[in-house]
Amino acid sequence: MATEKILVIEDEEPIRELLKLTLESAGYSGVYMAANGENGLSLAQSRLPDLILLDLMLPGMDGLSVCRQLKSQEETRAIPIIMLTARSEESDVIIGLELGAVDYITKPFSRKILIARIRAQLRQFSDVEESNEIRRDGLMIRIDQHEVRLHGKLLDLTPSEFSILHMLVSYPGRVYTRNQIITRVKGDGYPVTERAIDVQILNLRRKLGDWAVNVDTVRGVGYRYKQESTE
Ligand code: CA
């Protein structure tokens, strides 16, 4: 039985029920439901869930406003938000990610993917630590030294490639927009475009060889480091 509390904010009752059922059959007993943004916000504040599933198209206060509110309040800021969207809401997805949501799931969703994505976010919460080393599936990053080793072998990465890789693997399962990646690598002191990010990723993948299957292109949105278990 999973002890994490999950809050679902979704206005459509059949989807809400399906989500509740799916979460409960996956072992989550602390599932809270809200049918609109206002109730969702107050439940988030009173229950302090470990994760929030947030529909973007809500009557009244829309999902992006809910997301913005959650991120602006001290108590709820750190709660990971996974957005639920229709395929046509891609630009909202990008805004949501830039507001601080960690991932999104397109409706209709597969139950298996839904649970895997939720687990990925809950797992890494206990997993992120202030250490100088990140190890992921044969890859080791030494942050202070700007050093990356793959199965023990030192990789020759540019500072931007290092920054991008570090960003992606720090939060498994989290989707980053190209803009967020640009902001991260800007420190390297030259103009960066979305296209330049794609080129950097291409070069990074080449250097990573087989391991590059872990770097996932999120079409039209950005990139994520995908753990095998989120498949
Ligand atoms: Ca809706």
PDB file of C-alpha atoms and ligand atoms in Angstrom:
ATOM      1  CA  MET A   1       0.000   0.000   0.000  1.00  0.00           C
ATOM      2  CA  ALA A   2       1.430   3.353  -1.023  1.00  0.00           C
ATOM      3  CA  THR A   3       1.265   6.003   1.654  1.00  0.00           C
ATOM      4  CA  GLU A   4       1.615   9.006  -0.629  1.00  0.00           C
ATOM      5  CA  LYS A   5      -1.367  11.317  -0.913  1.00  0.00           C
ATOM      6  CA  ILE A   6      -2.531  12.319  -4.364  1.00  0.00           C
ATOM      7  CA  LEU A   7      -4.889  15.140  -5.236  1.00  0.00           C
ATOM      8  CA  VAL A   8      -6.846  14.967  -8.485  1.00  0.00           C
ATOM      9  CA  ILE A   9      -8.290  18.192  -9.904  1.00  0.00           C
ATOM     10  CA  GLU A  10     -10.556  17.274 -12.823  1.00  0.00           C
ATOM     11  CA  ASP A  11     -13.991  18.585 -13.714  1.00  0.00           C
ATOM     12  CA  GLU A  12     -15.255  15.681 -15.819  1.00  0.00           C
ATOM     13  CA  GLU A  13     -16.812  13.140 -13.521  1.00  0.00           C
ATOM     14  CA  PRO A  14     -16.178   9.970 -15.565  1.00  0.00           C
ATOM     15  CA  ILE A  15     -12.485  10.859 -15.867  1.00  0.00           C
ATOM     16  CA  ARG A  16     -12.321  11.763 -12.205  1.00  0.00           C
ATOM     17  CA  GLU A  17     -13.819   8.407 -11.258  1.00  0.00           C
ATOM     18  CA  LEU A  18     -11.502   6.569 -13.609  1.00  0.00           C
ATOM     19  CA  LEU A  19      -8.505   8.321 -12.063  1.00  0.00           C
ATOM     20  CA  LYS A  20      -9.668   7.512  -8.549  1.00  0.00           C
ATOM     21  CA  LEU A  21     -10.171   3.862  -9.451  1.00  0.00           C
ATOM     22  CA  THR A  22      -6.830   3.649 -11.230  1.00  0.00           C
ATOM     23  CA  LEU A  23      -4.967   5.235  -8.323  1.00  0.00           C
ATOM     24  CA  GLU A  24      -6.695   3.110  -5.727  1.00  0.00           C
ATOM     25  CA  SER A  25      -6.106  -0.103  -7.599  1.00  0.00           C
ATOM     26  CA  ALA A  26      -2.427   0.870  -7.833  1.00  0.00           C
ATOM     27  CA  GLY A  27      -2.405   0.976  -4.029  1.00  0.00           C
ATOM     28  CA  TYR A  28      -2.806   4.694  -3.336  1.00  0.00           C
ATOM     29  CA  SER A  29      -5.280   5.016  -0.494  1.00  0.00           C
ATOM     30  CA  GLY A  30      -4.970   8.744   0.135  1.00  0.00           C
ATOM     31  CA  VAL A  31      -6.679  10.069  -2.984  1.00  0.00           C
ATOM     32  CA  TYR A  32      -8.479  13.411  -2.831  1.00  0.00           C
ATOM     33  CA  MET A  33     -10.785  14.648  -5.549  1.00  0.00           C
ATOM     34  CA  ALA A  34     -11.692  18.164  -6.618  1.00  0.00           C
ATOM     35  CA  ALA A  35     -14.052  19.054  -9.456  1.00  0.00           C
ATOM     36  CA  ASN A  36     -12.803  22.599  -9.928  1.00  0.00           C
ATOM     37  CA  GLY A  37      -9.730  24.731  -9.418  1.00  0.00           C
ATOM     38  CA  GLU A  38     -10.940  26.588  -6.342  1.00  0.00           C
ATOM     39  CA  ASN A  39     -11.680  23.367  -4.439  1.00  0.00           C
ATOM     40  CA  GLY A  40      -8.451  21.898  -5.709  1.00  0.00           C
ATOM     41  CA  LEU A  41      -6.451  24.783  -4.307  1.00  0.00           C
ATOM     42  CA  SER A  42      -8.076  24.609  -0.912  1.00  0.00           C
ATOM     43  CA  LEU A  43      -7.612  20.820  -0.745  1.00  0.00           C
ATOM     44  CA  ALA A  44      -3.974  21.262  -1.749  1.00  0.00           C
ATOM     45  CA  GLN A  45      -3.520  23.677   1.126  1.00  0.00           C
ATOM     46  CA  SER A  46      -5.360  21.635   3.726  1.00  0.00           C
ATOM     47  CA  ARG A  47      -4.141  18.142   2.754  1.00  0.00           C
ATOM     48  CA  LEU A  48      -0.689  18.941   1.406  1.00  0.00           C
ATOM     49  CA  PRO A  49      -0.666  16.024  -1.041  1.00  0.00           C
ATOM     50  CA  ASP A  50       2.564  14.464  -2.287  1.00  0.00           C
ATOM     51  CA  LEU A  51       1.495  14.908  -5.900  1.00  0.00           C
ATOM     52  CA  ILE A  52      -1.222  16.698  -7.848  1.00  0.00           C
ATOM     53  CA  LEU A  53      -2.894  15.591 -11.067  1.00  0.00           C
ATOM     54  CA  LEU A  54      -4.197  18.788 -12.599  1.00  0.00           C
ATOM     55  CA  ASP A  55      -6.566  19.015 -15.530  1.00  0.00           C
ATOM     56  CA  LEU A  56      -5.824  22.125 -17.587  1.00  0.00           C
ATOM     57  CA  MET A  57      -9.317  22.752 -18.959  1.00  0.00           C
ATOM     58  CA  LEU A  58     -11.400  23.560 -15.925  1.00  0.00           C
ATOM     59  CA  PRO A  59     -14.505  25.707 -15.632  1.00  0.00           C
ATOM     60  CA  GLY A  60     -13.905  28.922 -13.699  1.00  0.00           C
ATOM     61  CA  MET A  61     -10.316  29.050 -12.575  1.00  0.00           C
ATOM     62  CA  ASP A  62      -8.338  27.192 -15.247  1.00  0.00           C
ATOM     63  CA  GLY A  63      -5.544  24.721 -14.660  1.00  0.00           C
ATOM     64  CA  LEU A  64      -2.735  27.132 -15.478  1.00  0.00           C
ATOM     65  CA  SER A  65      -4.041  29.603 -12.886  1.00  0.00           C
ATOM     66  CA  VAL A  66      -4.233  26.791 -10.355  1.00  0.00           C
ATOM     67  CA  CYS A  67      -0.666  25.845 -11.211  1.00  0.00           C
ATOM     68  CA  ARG A  68       0.488  29.445 -10.842  1.00  0.00           C
ATOM     69  CA  GLN A  69      -1.216  29.713  -7.436  1.00  0.00           C
ATOM     70  CA  LEU A  70       0.247  26.453  -6.196  1.00  0.00           C
ATOM     71  CA  LYS A  71       3.712  27.566  -7.223  1.00  0.00           C
ATOM     72  CA  SER A  72       3.353  30.984  -5.622  1.00  0.00           C
ATOM     73  CA  GLN A  73       2.518  29.629  -2.174  1.00  0.00           C
ATOM     74  CA  GLU A  74       5.192  28.486   0.202  1.00  0.00           C
ATOM     75  CA  GLU A  75       3.361  25.371   1.474  1.00  0.00           C
ATOM     76  CA  THR A  76       2.379  24.024  -1.925  1.00  0.00           C
ATOM     77  CA  ARG A  77       5.302  25.183  -4.060  1.00  0.00           C
ATOM     78  CA  ALA A  78       7.266  21.941  -3.891  1.00  0.00           C
ATOM     79  CA  ILE A  79       4.390  19.561  -4.652  1.00  0.00           C
ATOM     80  CA  PRO A  80       5.002  17.960  -8.054  1.00  0.00           C
ATOM     81  CA  ILE A  81       2.224  18.697 -10.538  1.00  0.00           C
ATOM     82  CA  ILE A  82       1.412  16.430 -13.464  1.00  0.00           C
ATOM     83  CA  MET A  83      -0.913  18.121 -15.938  1.00  0.00           C
ATOM     84  CA  LEU A  84      -3.751  16.316 -17.692  1.00  0.00           C
ATOM     85  CA  THR A  85      -4.363  17.683 -21.153  1.00  0.00           C
ATOM     86  CA  ALA A  86      -6.104  17.233 -24.431  1.00  0.00           C
ATOM     87  CA  ARG A  87      -3.830  16.842 -27.401  1.00  0.00           C
ATOM     88  CA  SER A  88      -4.702  20.314 -28.667  1.00  0.00           C
ATOM     89  CA  GLU A  89      -3.400  22.076 -25.570  1.00  0.00           C
ATOM     90  CA  GLU A  90       0.291  21.812 -26.364  1.00  0.00           C
ATOM     91  CA  SER A  91       1.039  25.514 -25.903  1.00  0.00           C
ATOM     92  CA  ASP A  92      -0.620  25.388 -22.483  1.00  0.00           C
ATOM     93  CA  VAL A  93       1.550  22.415 -21.633  1.00  0.00           C
ATOM     94  CA  ILE A  94       4.656  24.453 -22.376  1.00  0.00           C
ATOM     95  CA  ILE A  95       3.395  27.325 -20.215  1.00  0.00           C
ATOM     96  CA  GLY A  96       2.546  24.889 -17.426  1.00  0.00           C
ATOM     97  CA  LEU A  97       6.006  23.317 -17.498  1.00  0.00           C
ATOM     98  CA  GLU A  98       7.578  26.758 -17.400  1.00  0.00           C
ATOM     99  CA  LEU A  99       5.393  27.608 -14.404  1.00  0.00           C
ATOM    100  CA  GLY A 100       6.885  24.596 -12.670  1.00  0.00           C
ATOM    101  CA  ALA A 101       4.718  21.573 -13.472  1.00  0.00           C
ATOM    102  CA  VAL A 102       6.935  18.502 -13.860  1.00  0.00           C
ATOM    103  CA  ASP A 103       5.147  16.451 -16.476  1.00  0.00           C
ATOM    104  CA  TYR A 104       1.957  16.068 -18.466  1.00  0.00           C
ATOM    105  CA  ILE A 105      -0.267  13.257 -19.616  1.00  0.00           C
ATOM    106  CA  THR A 106      -2.450  13.477 -22.675  1.00  0.00           C
ATOM    107  CA  LYS A 107      -6.017  12.237 -22.481  1.00  0.00           C
ATOM    108  CA  PRO A 108      -7.077   9.554 -23.170  1.00  0.00           C
ATOM    109  CA  PHE A 109      -4.287   8.093 -21.047  1.00  0.00           C
ATOM    110  CA  SER A 110      -3.144   4.560 -20.473  1.00  0.00           C
ATOM    111  CA  ARG A 111      -3.456   3.507 -16.837  1.00  0.00           C
ATOM    112  CA  LYS A 112      -0.054   1.908 -16.941  1.00  0.00           C
ATOM    113  CA  ILE A 113       1.642   5.075 -18.159  1.00  0.00           C
ATOM    114  CA  LEU A 114      -0.259   7.200 -15.684  1.00  0.00           C
ATOM    115  CA  ILE A 115       0.936   5.122 -12.745  1.00  0.00           C
ATOM    116  CA  ALA A 116       4.489   4.887 -14.063  1.00  0.00           C
ATOM    117  CA  ARG A 117       4.696   8.664 -14.471  1.00  0.00           C
ATOM    118  CA  ILE A 118       3.317   9.236 -10.977  1.00  0.00           C
ATOM    119  CA  ARG A 119       5.773   6.751  -9.489  1.00  0.00           C
ATOM    120  CA  ALA A 120       8.658   8.401 -11.304  1.00  0.00           C
ATOM    121  CA  GLN A 121       7.808  11.745  -9.707  1.00  0.00           C
ATOM    122  CA  LEU A 122       7.208  10.366  -6.234  1.00  0.00           C
ATOM    123  CA  ARG A 123      10.311   8.235  -6.297  1.00  0.00           C
ATOM    124  CA  GLN A 124      12.736  10.970  -7.227  1.00  0.00           C
ATOM    125  CA  PHE A 125      11.535  13.090  -4.376  1.00  0.00           C
ATOM    126  CA  SER A 126      13.291  10.842  -1.925  1.00  0.00           C
ATOM    127  CA  ASP A 127      16.059  10.349  -4.410  1.00  0.00           C
ATOM    128  CA  VAL A 128      17.221  13.923  -4.937  1.00  0.00           C
ATOM    129  CA  GLU A 129      19.939  14.885  -2.525  1.00  0.00           C
ATOM    130  CA  GLU A 130      22.545  17.532  -2.230  1.00  0.00           C
ATOM    131  CA  SER A 131      25.333  15.308  -3.286  1.00  0.00           C
ATOM    132  CA  ASN A 132      28.170  16.014  -5.660  1.00  0.00           C
ATOM    133  CA  GLU A 133      27.513  12.804  -7.528  1.00  0.00           C
ATOM    134  CA  ILE A 134      24.595  11.609  -9.588  1.00  0.00           C
ATOM    135  CA  ARG A 135      24.536   7.981 -10.731  1.00  0.00           C
ATOM    136  CA  ARG A 136      22.061   6.812 -13.312  1.00  0.00           C
ATOM    137  CA  ASP A 137      22.218   3.462 -14.977  1.00  0.00           C
ATOM    138  CA  GLY A 138      25.959   3.341 -15.636  1.00  0.00           C
ATOM    139  CA  LEU A 139      26.330   7.096 -15.963  1.00  0.00           C
ATOM    140  CA  MET A 140      28.101   9.048 -13.269  1.00  0.00           C
ATOM    141  CA  ILE A 141      28.184  12.833 -13.052  1.00  0.00           C
ATOM    142  CA  ARG A 142      30.577  14.639 -10.728  1.00  0.00           C
ATOM    143  CA  ILE A 143      29.051  18.064 -10.498  1.00  0.00           C
ATOM    144  CA  ASP A 144      31.855  20.153  -9.015  1.00  0.00           C
ATOM    145  CA  GLN A 145      34.401  18.622 -11.359  1.00  0.00           C
ATOM    146  CA  HIS A 146      32.098  18.921 -14.407  1.00  0.00           C
ATOM    147  CA  GLU A 147      32.952  15.334 -15.119  1.00  0.00           C
ATOM    148  CA  VAL A 148      30.816  12.670 -16.747  1.00  0.00           C
ATOM    149  CA  ARG A 149      31.718   9.012 -16.915  1.00  0.00           C
ATOM    150  CA  LEU A 150      29.801   6.351 -18.739  1.00  0.00           C
ATOM    151  CA  HIS A 151      30.593   2.844 -17.489  1.00  0.00           C
ATOM    152  CA  GLY A 152      33.778   4.326 -16.048  1.00  0.00           C
ATOM    153  CA  LYS A 153      34.898   5.979 -19.266  1.00  0.00           C
ATOM    154  CA  LEU A 154      35.327   9.760 -19.229  1.00  0.00           C
ATOM    155  CA  LEU A 155      33.146  11.609 -21.770  1.00  0.00           C
ATOM    156  CA  ASP A 156      34.355  14.726 -23.503  1.00  0.00           C
ATOM    157  CA  LEU A 157      31.388  17.107 -23.161  1.00  0.00           C
ATOM    158  CA  THR A 158      31.193  20.831 -23.832  1.00  0.00           C
ATOM    159  CA  PRO A 159      30.032  22.987 -20.888  1.00  0.00           C
ATOM    160  CA  SER A 160      26.565  23.325 -22.469  1.00  0.00           C
ATOM    161  CA  GLU A 161      26.245  19.596 -23.052  1.00  0.00           C
ATOM    162  CA  PHE A 162      27.257  19.042 -19.458  1.00  0.00           C
ATOM    163  CA  SER A 163      24.655  21.544 -18.210  1.00  0.00           C
ATOM    164  CA  ILE A 164      21.893  19.963 -20.258  1.00  0.00           C
ATOM    165  CA  LEU A 165      22.730  16.429 -19.180  1.00  0.00           C
ATOM    166  CA  HIS A 166      23.025  17.471 -15.551  1.00  0.00           C
ATOM    167  CA  MET A 167      19.656  19.221 -15.741  1.00  0.00           C
ATOM    168  CA  LEU A 168      17.875  16.266 -17.316  1.00  0.00           C
ATOM    169  CA  VAL A 169      19.240  13.505 -15.090  1.00  0.00           C
ATOM    170  CA  SER A 170      18.767  15.496 -11.887  1.00  0.00           C
ATOM    171  CA  TYR A 171      15.016  14.982 -12.114  1.00  0.00           C
ATOM    172  CA  PRO A 172      14.114  11.696 -13.791  1.00  0.00           C
ATOM    173  CA  GLY A 173      10.807  11.850 -15.602  1.00  0.00           C
ATOM    174  CA  ARG A 174      10.600  15.614 -15.522  1.00  0.00           C
ATOM    175  CA  VAL A 175       9.911  17.293 -18.856  1.00  0.00           C
ATOM    176  CA  TYR A 176      11.944  20.405 -19.662  1.00  0.00           C
ATOM    177  CA  THR A 177      10.921  22.815 -22.391  1.00  0.00           C
ATOM    178  CA  ARG A 178      13.567  24.092 -24.784  1.00  0.00           C
ATOM    179  CA  ASN A 179      13.189  27.494 -23.150  1.00  0.00           C
ATOM    180  CA  GLN A 180      14.018  26.092 -19.740  1.00  0.00           C
ATOM    181  CA  ILE A 181      17.075  24.423 -21.204  1.00  0.00           C
ATOM    182  CA  ILE A 182      18.075  27.682 -22.886  1.00  0.00           C
ATOM    183  CA  THR A 183      17.839  29.499 -19.557  1.00  0.00           C
ATOM    184  CA  ARG A 184      20.040  26.857 -18.010  1.00  0.00           C
ATOM    185  CA  VAL A 185      22.821  26.961 -20.594  1.00  0.00           C
ATOM    186  CA  LYS A 186      22.747  30.718 -21.127  1.00  0.00           C
ATOM    187  CA  GLY A 187      25.372  31.026 -18.438  1.00  0.00           C
ATOM    188  CA  ASP A 188      27.858  29.856 -21.027  1.00  0.00           C
ATOM    189  CA  GLY A 189      27.722  33.322 -22.537  1.00  0.00           C
ATOM    190  CA  TYR A 190      26.527  33.061 -26.117  1.00  0.00           C
ATOM    191  CA  PRO A 191      23.090  33.402 -27.689  1.00  0.00           C
ATOM    192  CA  VAL A 192      21.096  30.192 -27.591  1.00  0.00           C
ATOM    193  CA  THR A 193      18.138  29.356 -29.810  1.00  0.00           C
ATOM    194  CA  GLU A 194      15.709  26.455 -29.688  1.00  0.00           C
ATOM    195  CA  ARG A 195      17.382  25.035 -32.745  1.00  0.00           C
ATOM    196  CA  ALA A 196      20.772  25.296 -31.032  1.00  0.00           C
ATOM    197  CA  ILE A 197      19.378  23.242 -28.152  1.00  0.00           C
ATOM    198  CA  ASP A 198      18.289  20.524 -30.563  1.00  0.00           C
ATOM    199  CA  VAL A 199      21.794  20.484 -32.017  1.00  0.00           C
ATOM    200  CA  GLN A 200      23.341  20.251 -28.553  1.00  0.00           C
ATOM    201  CA  ILE A 201      21.052  17.340 -27.723  1.00  0.00           C
ATOM    202  CA  LEU A 202      21.994  15.664 -30.978  1.00  0.00           C
ATOM    203  CA  ASN A 203      25.690  15.972 -30.137  1.00  0.00           C
ATOM    204  CA  LEU A 204      25.083  14.856 -26.590  1.00  0.00           C
ATOM    205  CA  ARG A 205      23.214  11.778 -27.786  1.00  0.00           C
ATOM    206  CA  ARG A 206      26.050  10.919 -30.121  1.00  0.00           C
ATOM    207  CA  LYS A 207      28.540  11.094 -27.267  1.00  0.00           C
ATOM    208  CA  LEU A 208      26.282   9.045 -25.014  1.00  0.00           C
ATOM    209  CA  GLY A 209      25.967   6.216 -27.537  1.00  0.00           C
ATOM    210  CA  ASP A 210      23.544   3.484 -26.418  1.00  0.00           C
ATOM    211  CA  TRP A 211      22.802   5.322 -23.195  1.00  0.00           C
ATOM    212  CA  ALA A 212      21.134   8.032 -25.290  1.00  0.00           C
ATOM    213  CA  VAL A 213      17.916   5.991 -25.381  1.00  0.00           C
ATOM    214  CA  ASN A 214      17.339   7.487 -21.933  1.00  0.00           C
ATOM    215  CA  VAL A 215      17.148  10.984 -23.369  1.00  0.00           C
ATOM    216  CA  ASP A 216      13.624  11.272 -24.605  1.00  0.00           C
ATOM    217  CA  THR A 217      12.331  13.821 -27.106  1.00  0.00           C
ATOM    218  CA  VAL A 218       8.954  15.111 -25.986  1.00  0.00           C
ATOM    219  CA  ARG A 219       7.563  16.094 -29.331  1.00  0.00           C
ATOM    220  CA  GLY A 220       6.758  19.782 -29.742  1.00  0.00           C
ATOM    221  CA  VAL A 221       7.643  20.428 -26.115  1.00  0.00           C
ATOM    222  CA  GLY A 222      11.166  19.526 -25.091  1.00  0.00           C
ATOM    223  CA  TYR A 223      13.181  16.739 -23.512  1.00  0.00           C
ATOM    224  CA  ARG A 224      13.256  14.457 -20.506  1.00  0.00           C
ATOM    225  CA  TYR A 225      15.488  11.881 -18.922  1.00  0.00           C
ATOM    226  CA  LYS A 226      13.366   8.810 -18.915  1.00  0.00           C
ATOM    227  CA  GLN A 227      14.035   5.998 -16.537  1.00  0.00           C
ATOM    228  CA  GLU A 228      13.368   2.572 -17.912  1.00  0.00           C
ATOM    229  CA  SER A 229      10.619   2.057 -15.377  1.00  0.00           C
ATOM    230  CA  THR A 230       8.589   5.003 -16.737  1.00  0.00           C
ATOM    231  CA  GLU A 231       7.985   3.131 -19.986  1.00  0.00           C
TER     232      GLU A 231
HETATM  233 CA    CA B   1     -11.593  19.376 -18.182  1.00  0.00          CA
END
